[in-house]
mmCIF file of C-alpha atoms in Angstrom:
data_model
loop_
_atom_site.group_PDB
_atom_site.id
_atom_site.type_symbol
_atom_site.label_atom_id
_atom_site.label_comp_id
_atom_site.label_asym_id
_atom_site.label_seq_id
_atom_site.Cartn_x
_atom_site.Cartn_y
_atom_site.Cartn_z
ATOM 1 C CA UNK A 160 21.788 37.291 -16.764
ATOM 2 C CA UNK A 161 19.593 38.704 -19.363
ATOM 3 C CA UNK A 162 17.297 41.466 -16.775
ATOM 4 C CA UNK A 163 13.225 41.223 -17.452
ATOM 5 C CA UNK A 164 12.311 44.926 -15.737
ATOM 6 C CA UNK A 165 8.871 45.558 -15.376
ATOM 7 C CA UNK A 166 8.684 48.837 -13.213
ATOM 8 C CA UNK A 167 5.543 49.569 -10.641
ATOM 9 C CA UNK A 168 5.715 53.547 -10.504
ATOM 10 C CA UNK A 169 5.290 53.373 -6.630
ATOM 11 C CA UNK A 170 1.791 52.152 -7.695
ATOM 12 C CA UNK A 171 0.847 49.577 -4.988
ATOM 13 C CA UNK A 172 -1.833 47.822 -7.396
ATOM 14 C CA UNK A 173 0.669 47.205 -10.177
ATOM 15 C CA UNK A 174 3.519 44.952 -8.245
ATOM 16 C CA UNK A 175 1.126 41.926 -7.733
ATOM 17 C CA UNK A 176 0.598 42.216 -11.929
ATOM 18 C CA UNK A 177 4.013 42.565 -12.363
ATOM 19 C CA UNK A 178 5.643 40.276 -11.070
ATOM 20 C CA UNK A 179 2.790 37.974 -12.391
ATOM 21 C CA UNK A 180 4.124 39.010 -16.076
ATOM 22 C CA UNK A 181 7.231 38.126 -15.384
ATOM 23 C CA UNK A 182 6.244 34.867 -13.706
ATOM 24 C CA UNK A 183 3.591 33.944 -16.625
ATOM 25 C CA UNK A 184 5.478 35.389 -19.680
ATOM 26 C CA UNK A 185 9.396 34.916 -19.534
ATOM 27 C CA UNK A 186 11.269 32.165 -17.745
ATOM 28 C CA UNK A 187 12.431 34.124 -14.993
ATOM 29 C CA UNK A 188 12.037 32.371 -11.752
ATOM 30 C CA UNK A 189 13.388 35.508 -9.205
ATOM 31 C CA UNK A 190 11.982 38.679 -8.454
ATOM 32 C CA UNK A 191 14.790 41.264 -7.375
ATOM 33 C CA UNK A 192 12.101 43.760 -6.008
ATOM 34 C CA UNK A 193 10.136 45.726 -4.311
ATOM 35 C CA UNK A 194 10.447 48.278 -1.359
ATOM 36 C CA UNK A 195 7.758 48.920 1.482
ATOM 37 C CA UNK A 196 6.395 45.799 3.413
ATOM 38 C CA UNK A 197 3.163 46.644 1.681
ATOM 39 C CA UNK A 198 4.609 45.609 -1.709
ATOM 40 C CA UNK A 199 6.342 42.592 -0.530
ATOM 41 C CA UNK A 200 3.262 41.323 1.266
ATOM 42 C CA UNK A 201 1.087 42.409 -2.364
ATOM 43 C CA UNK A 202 3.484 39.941 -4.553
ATOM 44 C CA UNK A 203 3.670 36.826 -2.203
ATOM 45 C CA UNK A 204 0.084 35.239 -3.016
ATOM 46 C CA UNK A 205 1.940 35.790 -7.015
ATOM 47 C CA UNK A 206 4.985 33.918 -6.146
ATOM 48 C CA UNK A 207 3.304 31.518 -4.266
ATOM 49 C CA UNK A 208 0.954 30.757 -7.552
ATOM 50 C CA UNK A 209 3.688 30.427 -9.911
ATOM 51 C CA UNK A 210 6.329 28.956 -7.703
ATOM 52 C CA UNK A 211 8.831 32.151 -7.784
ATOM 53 C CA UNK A 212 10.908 33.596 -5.691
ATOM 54 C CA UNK A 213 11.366 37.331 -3.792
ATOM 55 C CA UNK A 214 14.494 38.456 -3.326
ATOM 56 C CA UNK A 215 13.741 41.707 -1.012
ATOM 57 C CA UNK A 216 16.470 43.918 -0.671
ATOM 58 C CA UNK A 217 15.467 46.603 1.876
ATOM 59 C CA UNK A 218 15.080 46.841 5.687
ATOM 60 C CA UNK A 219 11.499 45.613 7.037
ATOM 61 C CA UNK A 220 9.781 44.907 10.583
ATOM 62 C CA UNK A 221 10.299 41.065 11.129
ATOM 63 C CA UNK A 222 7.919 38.282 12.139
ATOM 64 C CA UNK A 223 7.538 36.640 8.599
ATOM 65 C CA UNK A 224 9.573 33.666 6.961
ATOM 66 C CA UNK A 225 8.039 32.998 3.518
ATOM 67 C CA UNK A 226 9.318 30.127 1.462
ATOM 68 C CA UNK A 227 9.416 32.515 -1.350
ATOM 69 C CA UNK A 228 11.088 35.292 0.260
ATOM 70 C CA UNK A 229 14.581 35.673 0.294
ATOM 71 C CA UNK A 230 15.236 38.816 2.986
ATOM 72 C CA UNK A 231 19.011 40.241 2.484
ATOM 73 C CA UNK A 232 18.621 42.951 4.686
ATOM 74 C CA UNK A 233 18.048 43.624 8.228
ATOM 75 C CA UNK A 234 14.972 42.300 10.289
ATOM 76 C CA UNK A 235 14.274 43.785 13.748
ATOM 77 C CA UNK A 236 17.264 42.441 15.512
ATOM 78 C CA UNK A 237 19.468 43.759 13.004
ATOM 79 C CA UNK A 238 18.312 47.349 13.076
ATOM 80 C CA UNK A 239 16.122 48.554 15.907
ATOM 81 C CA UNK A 240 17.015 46.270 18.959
ATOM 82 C CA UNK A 241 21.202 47.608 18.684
ATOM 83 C CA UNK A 242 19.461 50.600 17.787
ATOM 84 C CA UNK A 243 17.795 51.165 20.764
ATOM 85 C CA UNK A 244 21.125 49.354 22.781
ATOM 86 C CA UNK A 245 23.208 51.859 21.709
ATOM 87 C CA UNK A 246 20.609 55.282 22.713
ATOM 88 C CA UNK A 247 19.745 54.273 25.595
ATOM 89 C CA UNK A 248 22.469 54.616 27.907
ATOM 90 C CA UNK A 249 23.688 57.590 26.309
ATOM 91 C CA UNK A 250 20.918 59.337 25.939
ATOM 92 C CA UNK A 251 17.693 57.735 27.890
ATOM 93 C CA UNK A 252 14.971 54.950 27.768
ATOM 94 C CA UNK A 253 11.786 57.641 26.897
ATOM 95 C CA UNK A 254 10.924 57.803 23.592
ATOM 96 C CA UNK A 255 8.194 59.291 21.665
ATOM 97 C CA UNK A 256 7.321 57.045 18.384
ATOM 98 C CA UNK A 257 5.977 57.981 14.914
ATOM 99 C CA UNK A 258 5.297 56.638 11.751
ATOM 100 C CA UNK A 259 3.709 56.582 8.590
ATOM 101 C CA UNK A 260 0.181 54.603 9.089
ATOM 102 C CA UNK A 261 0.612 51.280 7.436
ATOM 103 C CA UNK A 262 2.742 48.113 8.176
ATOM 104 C CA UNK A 263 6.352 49.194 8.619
ATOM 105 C CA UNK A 264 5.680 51.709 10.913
ATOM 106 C CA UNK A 265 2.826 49.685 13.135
ATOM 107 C CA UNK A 266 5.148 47.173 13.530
ATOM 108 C CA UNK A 267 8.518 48.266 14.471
ATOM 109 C CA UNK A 268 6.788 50.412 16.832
ATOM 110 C CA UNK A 269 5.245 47.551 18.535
ATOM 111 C CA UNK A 270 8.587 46.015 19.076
ATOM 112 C CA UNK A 271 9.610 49.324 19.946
ATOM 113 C CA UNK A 272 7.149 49.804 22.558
ATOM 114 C CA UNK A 273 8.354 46.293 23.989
ATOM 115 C CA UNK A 274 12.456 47.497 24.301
ATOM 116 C CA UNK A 275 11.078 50.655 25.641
ATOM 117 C CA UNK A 276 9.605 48.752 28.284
ATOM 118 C CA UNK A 277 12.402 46.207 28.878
ATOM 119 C CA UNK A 278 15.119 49.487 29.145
ATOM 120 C CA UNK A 279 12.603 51.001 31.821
ATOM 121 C CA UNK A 280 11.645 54.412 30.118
ATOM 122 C CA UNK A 281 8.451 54.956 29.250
ATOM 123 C CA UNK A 282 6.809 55.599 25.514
ATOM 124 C CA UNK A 283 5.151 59.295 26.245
ATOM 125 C CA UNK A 284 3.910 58.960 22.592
ATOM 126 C CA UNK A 285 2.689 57.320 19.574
ATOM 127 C CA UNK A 286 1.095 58.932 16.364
ATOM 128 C CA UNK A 287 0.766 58.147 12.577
ATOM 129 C CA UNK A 288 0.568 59.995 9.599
ATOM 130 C CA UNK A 289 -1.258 58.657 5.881
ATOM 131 C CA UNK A 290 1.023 58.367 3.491
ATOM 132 C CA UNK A 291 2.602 61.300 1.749
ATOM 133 C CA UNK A 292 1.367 63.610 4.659
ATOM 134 C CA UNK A 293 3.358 66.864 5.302
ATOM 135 C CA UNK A 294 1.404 68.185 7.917
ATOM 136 C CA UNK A 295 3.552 67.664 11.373
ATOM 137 C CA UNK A 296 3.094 70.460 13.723
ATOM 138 C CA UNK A 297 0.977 68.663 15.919
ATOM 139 C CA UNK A 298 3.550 66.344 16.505
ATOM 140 C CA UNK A 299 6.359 68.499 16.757
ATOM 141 C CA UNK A 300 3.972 70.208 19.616
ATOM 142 C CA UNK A 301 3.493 66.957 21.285
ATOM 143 C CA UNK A 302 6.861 65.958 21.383
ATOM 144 C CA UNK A 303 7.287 69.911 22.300
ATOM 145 C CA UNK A 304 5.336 69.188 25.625
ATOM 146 C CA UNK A 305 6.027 65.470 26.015
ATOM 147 C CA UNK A 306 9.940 66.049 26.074
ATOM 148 C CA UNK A 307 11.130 62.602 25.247
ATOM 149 C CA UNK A 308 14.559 60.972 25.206
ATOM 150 C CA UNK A 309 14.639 60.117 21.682
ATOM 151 C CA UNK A 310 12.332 59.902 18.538
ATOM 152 C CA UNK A 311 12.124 57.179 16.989
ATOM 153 C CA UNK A 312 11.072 57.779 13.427
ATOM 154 C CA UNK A 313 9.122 55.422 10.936
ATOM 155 C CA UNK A 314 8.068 58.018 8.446
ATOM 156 C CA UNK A 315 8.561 57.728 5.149
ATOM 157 C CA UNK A 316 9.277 59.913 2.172
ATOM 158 C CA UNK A 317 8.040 63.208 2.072
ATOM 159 C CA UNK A 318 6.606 62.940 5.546
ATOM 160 C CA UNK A 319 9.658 61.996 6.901
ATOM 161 C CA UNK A 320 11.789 64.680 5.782
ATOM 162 C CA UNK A 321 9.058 67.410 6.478
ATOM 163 C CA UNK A 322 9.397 66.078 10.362
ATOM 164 C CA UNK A 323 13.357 66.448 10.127
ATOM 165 C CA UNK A 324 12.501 70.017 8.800
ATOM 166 C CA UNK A 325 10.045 71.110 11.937
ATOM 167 C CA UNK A 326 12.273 68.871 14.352
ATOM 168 C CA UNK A 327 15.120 71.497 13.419
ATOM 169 C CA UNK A 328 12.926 74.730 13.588
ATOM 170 C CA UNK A 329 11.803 73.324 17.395
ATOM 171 C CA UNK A 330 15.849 72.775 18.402
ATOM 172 C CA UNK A 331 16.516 76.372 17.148
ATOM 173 C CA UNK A 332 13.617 77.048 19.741
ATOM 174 C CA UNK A 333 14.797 74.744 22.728
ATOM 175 C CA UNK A 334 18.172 73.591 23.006
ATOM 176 C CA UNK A 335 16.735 69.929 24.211
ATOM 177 C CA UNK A 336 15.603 69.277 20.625
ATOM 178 C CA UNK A 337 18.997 69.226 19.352
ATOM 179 C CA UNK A 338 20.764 65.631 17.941
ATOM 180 C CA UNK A 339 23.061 65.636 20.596
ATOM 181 C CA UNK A 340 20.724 65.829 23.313
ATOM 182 C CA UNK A 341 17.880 63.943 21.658
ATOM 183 C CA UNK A 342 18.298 62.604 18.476
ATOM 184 C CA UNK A 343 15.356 61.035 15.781
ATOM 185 C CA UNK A 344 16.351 58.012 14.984
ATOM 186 C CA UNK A 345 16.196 55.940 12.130
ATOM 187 C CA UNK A 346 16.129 52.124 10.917
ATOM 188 C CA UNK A 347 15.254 53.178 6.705
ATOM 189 C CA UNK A 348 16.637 56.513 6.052
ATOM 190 C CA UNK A 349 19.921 55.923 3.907
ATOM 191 C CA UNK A 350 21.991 58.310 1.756
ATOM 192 C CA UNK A 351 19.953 58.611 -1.138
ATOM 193 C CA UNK A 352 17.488 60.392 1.188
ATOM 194 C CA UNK A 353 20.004 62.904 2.689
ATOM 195 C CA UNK A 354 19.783 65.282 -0.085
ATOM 196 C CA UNK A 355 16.321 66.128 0.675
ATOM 197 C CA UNK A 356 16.950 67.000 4.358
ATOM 198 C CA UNK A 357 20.757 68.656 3.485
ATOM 199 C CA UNK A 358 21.416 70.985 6.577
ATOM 200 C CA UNK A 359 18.962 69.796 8.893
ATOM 201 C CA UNK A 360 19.435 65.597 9.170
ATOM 202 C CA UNK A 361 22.879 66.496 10.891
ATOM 203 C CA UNK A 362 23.630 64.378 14.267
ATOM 204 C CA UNK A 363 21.025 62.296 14.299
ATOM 205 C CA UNK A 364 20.927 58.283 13.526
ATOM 206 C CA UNK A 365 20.251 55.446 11.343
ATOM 207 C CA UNK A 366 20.658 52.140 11.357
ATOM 208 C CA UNK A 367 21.955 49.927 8.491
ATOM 209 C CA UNK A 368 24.062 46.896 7.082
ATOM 210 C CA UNK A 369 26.224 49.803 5.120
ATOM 211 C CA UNK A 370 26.850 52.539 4.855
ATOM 212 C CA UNK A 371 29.058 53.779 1.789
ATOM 213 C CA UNK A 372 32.184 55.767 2.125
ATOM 214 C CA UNK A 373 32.521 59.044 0.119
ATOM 215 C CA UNK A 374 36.341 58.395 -0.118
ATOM 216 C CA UNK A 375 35.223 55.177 -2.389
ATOM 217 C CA UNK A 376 33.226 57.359 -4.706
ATOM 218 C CA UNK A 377 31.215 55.482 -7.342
ATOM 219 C CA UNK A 378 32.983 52.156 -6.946
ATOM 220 C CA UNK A 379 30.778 51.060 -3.930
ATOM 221 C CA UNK A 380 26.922 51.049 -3.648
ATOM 222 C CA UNK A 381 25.573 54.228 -2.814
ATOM 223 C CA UNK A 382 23.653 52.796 0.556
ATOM 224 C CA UNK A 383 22.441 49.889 2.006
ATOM 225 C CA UNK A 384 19.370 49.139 -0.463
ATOM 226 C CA UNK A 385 21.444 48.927 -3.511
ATOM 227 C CA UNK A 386 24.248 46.686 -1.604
ATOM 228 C CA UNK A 387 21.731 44.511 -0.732
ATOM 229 C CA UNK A 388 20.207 44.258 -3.941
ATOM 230 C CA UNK A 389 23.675 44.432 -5.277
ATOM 231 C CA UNK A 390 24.182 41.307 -2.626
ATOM 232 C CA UNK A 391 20.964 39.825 -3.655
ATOM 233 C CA UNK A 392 22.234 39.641 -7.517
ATOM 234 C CA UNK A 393 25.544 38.246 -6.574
ATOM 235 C CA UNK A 394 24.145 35.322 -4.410
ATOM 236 C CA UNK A 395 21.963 34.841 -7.379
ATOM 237 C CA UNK A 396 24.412 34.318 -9.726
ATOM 238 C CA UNK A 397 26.472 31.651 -7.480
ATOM 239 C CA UNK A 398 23.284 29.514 -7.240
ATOM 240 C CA UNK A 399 22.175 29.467 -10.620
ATOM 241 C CA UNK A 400 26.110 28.786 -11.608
ATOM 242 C CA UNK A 401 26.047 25.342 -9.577
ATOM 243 C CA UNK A 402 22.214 24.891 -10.095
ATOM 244 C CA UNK A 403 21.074 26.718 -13.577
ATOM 245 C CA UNK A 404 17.496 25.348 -12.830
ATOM 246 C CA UNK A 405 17.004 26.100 -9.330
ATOM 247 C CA UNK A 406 13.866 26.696 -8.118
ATOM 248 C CA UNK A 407 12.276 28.062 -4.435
ATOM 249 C CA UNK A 408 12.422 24.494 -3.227
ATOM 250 C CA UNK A 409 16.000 24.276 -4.215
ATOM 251 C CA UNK A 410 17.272 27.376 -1.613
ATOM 252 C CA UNK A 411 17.421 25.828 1.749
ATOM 253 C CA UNK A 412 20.088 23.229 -0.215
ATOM 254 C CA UNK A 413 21.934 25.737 -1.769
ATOM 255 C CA UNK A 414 21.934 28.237 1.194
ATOM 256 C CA UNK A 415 22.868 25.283 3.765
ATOM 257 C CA UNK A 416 26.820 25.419 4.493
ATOM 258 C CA UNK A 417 27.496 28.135 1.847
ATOM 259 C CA UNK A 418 28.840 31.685 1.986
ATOM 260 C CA UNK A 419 28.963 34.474 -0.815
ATOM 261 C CA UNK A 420 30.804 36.988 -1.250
ATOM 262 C CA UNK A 421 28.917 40.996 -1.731
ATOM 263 C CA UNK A 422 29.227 44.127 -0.856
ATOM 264 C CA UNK A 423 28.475 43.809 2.874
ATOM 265 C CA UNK A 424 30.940 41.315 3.449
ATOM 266 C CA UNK A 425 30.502 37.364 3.251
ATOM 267 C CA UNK A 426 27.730 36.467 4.223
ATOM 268 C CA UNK A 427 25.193 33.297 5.028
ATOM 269 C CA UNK A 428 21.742 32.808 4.357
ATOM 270 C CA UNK A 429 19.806 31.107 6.938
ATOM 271 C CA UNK A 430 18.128 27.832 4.961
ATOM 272 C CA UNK A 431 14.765 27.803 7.837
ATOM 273 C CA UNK A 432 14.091 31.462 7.386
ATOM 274 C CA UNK A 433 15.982 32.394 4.451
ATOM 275 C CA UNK A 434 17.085 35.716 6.161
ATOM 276 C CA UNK A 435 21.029 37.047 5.517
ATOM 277 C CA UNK A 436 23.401 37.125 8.332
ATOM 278 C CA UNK A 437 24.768 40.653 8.254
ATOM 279 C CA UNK A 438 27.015 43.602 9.938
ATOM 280 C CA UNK A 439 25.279 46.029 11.581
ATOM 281 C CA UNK A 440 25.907 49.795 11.685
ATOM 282 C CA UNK A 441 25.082 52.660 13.302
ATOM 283 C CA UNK A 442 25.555 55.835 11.727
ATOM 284 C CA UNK A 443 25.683 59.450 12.517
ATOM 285 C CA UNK A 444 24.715 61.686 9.693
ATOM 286 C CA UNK A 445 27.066 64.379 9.071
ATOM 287 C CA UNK A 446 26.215 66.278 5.639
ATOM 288 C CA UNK A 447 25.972 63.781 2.292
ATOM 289 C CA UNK A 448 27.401 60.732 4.458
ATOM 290 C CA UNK A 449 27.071 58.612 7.862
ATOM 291 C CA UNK A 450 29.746 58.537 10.139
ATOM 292 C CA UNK A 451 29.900 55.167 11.579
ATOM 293 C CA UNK A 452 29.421 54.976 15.143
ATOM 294 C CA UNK A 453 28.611 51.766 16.275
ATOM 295 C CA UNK A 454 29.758 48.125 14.244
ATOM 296 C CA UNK A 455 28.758 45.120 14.896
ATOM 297 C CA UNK A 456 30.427 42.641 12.037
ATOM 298 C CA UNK A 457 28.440 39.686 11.910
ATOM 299 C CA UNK A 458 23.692 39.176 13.624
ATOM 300 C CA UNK A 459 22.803 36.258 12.622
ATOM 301 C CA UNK A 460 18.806 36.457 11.981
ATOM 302 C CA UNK A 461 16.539 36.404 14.054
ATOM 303 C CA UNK A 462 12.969 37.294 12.349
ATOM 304 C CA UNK A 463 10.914 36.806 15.436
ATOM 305 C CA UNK A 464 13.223 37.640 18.041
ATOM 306 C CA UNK A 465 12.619 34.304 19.778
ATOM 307 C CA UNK A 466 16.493 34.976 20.914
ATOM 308 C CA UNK A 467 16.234 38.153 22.318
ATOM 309 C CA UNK A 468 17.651 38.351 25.761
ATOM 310 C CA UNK A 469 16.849 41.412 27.694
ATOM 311 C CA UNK A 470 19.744 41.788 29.830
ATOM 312 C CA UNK A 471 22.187 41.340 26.974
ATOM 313 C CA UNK A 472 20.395 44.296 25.505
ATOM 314 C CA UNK A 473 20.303 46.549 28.160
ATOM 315 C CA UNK A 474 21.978 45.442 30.949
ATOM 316 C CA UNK A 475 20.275 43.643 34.389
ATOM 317 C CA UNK A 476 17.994 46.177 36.074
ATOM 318 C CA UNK A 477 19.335 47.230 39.779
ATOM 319 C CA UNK A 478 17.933 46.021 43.037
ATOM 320 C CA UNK A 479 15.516 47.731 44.604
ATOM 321 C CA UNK A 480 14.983 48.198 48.790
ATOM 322 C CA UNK A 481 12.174 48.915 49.966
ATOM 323 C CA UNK A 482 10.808 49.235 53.495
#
């Protein structure tokens, strides 16, 4: 591979026209890119234009299957729906929800909102910050009076980790605040993120596809979103080997019947919605590092959850008599 970088600064106006440059002025036919749903969804009407491809490397909320997209990491029944399996029963089905105010977190709340529902409990809250947005104590005083099972927590950045900060000022307070009694919960927040909330992001969970072990040091990807892009290169590499050519109308061929070898394991890639089969993991943060606590090895996709079965999930509700 000879790389063509073009780098965005976290400048949502500049991904479109970059991966348009790279389209328009080199031969490069992937894009190994982009991060929030927002940037993904900015570079599509690009790669549909110029006949590219995405290869998106990072978690995101489901319901999309672009021919141009290649999605190697987890969609909603990869990360929040045995997220939400696993709290449940241990810890209840009421959860209060937050998140920053544009696509990721609207959406995996709504699906949220739906396993709430299916579990029984009850969502006793909902609120959204802009992006970047530090100020949290009226949430932290809502969930103060609301007293939920869980939080589920689809903040980003700097938001995010001044919520873990408050969350642990309010357990100090009131022992029900604490992880093991109700933990936030996570389905983006990886290890490269656990420096900034170092003595306070203890107990509670995230979701992933990987998580990397300490004892492996540098010779394994430091989380999830470089194994998948890691994975994402790799897969790459195999295709253009067999087919040097290939284009987006070429994947569904090449993915059909094949496996490749990365990071996460072997894994397939789904030729109708091009989305990777992957483990799933459920971590427990404990300092610099997740502790796994939950492994599933191999989810096959499922974008739109048109497979979700409730009782699979959570179990068949109890009878009810009533006179």
């Amino acid at each position: 591979f000879v790389p063509v970088e073009r780098d965005p600064g976290a400048n949502i106006e500049r991904y479109a026209a970059g991966c348009a440059d790279i389209l328009d002025n080199s031969s490069a036919r992937h894009v190994i890119g982009c991060v929030t749903s927002w940037s993904r969804k900015e570079v599509i009407p690009t790669l549909e234009r110029a006949g590219g491809t995405l290869w998106y490397a990072c978690p995101y909320e489901g319901f999309e299957a672009n021919d141009h997209v290649v999605y190697m990491h987890a969609c909603p029944n990869q990360q929040i729906v045995p997220m939400m399996a696993y709290v449940v029963p241990r810890f209840g089905a009421n959860g209060f929800l937050l998140g920053s105010n544009y696509i990721w977190g609207w959406e995996t709340n709504r699906v949220a909102r739906d396993l709430i529902a299916d579990a029984g409990g009850k969502v006793l809250g909902e609120r959204y910050l802009p992006l970047g947005e530090t100020e949290v104590s009226r949430l932290v005083a809502e969930i103060e009076a609301t007293r939920p099972d869980f939080i589920l927590n689809n903040l980003i950045g700097t938001s995010s980790y001044a919520f873990f900060r408050a969350y642990a000022e309010l357990g100090r307070r009131d022992p029900h605040f604490r992880p093991e009694s109700c933990p936030i919960l996570s389905c983006n927040l990886t290890e490269c993120e656990l420096a900034a909330i170092a003595g306070i992001g203890d107990g509670h969970l995230s979701a992933g596809p990987y998580f990397h072990d300490p004892a492996q040091g540098g010779a394994m990807p430091a989380s999830s979103f470089e194994a998948a892009a890691h994975a994402s290169v790799l897969a790459l590499a195999e295709i253009l080997a067999v087919k040097p050519d290939a284009q987006w109308t070429d994947l569904p061929e090449m993915f059909a019947g094949r496996s490749f070898r990365s990071p996460l394991g072997n894994i397939t890639i789904d030729p109708q919605t091009q989305h990777a089969t992957l483990p799933v993991r459920i971590g427990r943060i404990e300092g610099a590092a997740f502790t796994t606590v939950s492994h599933l090895r191999s989810v096959p996709p499922d974008p739109y959850l048109s497979r979700y079965d409730r009782g699979a999930t959570f179990g068949r509700p109890g009878l009810r008599v009533i006179s």
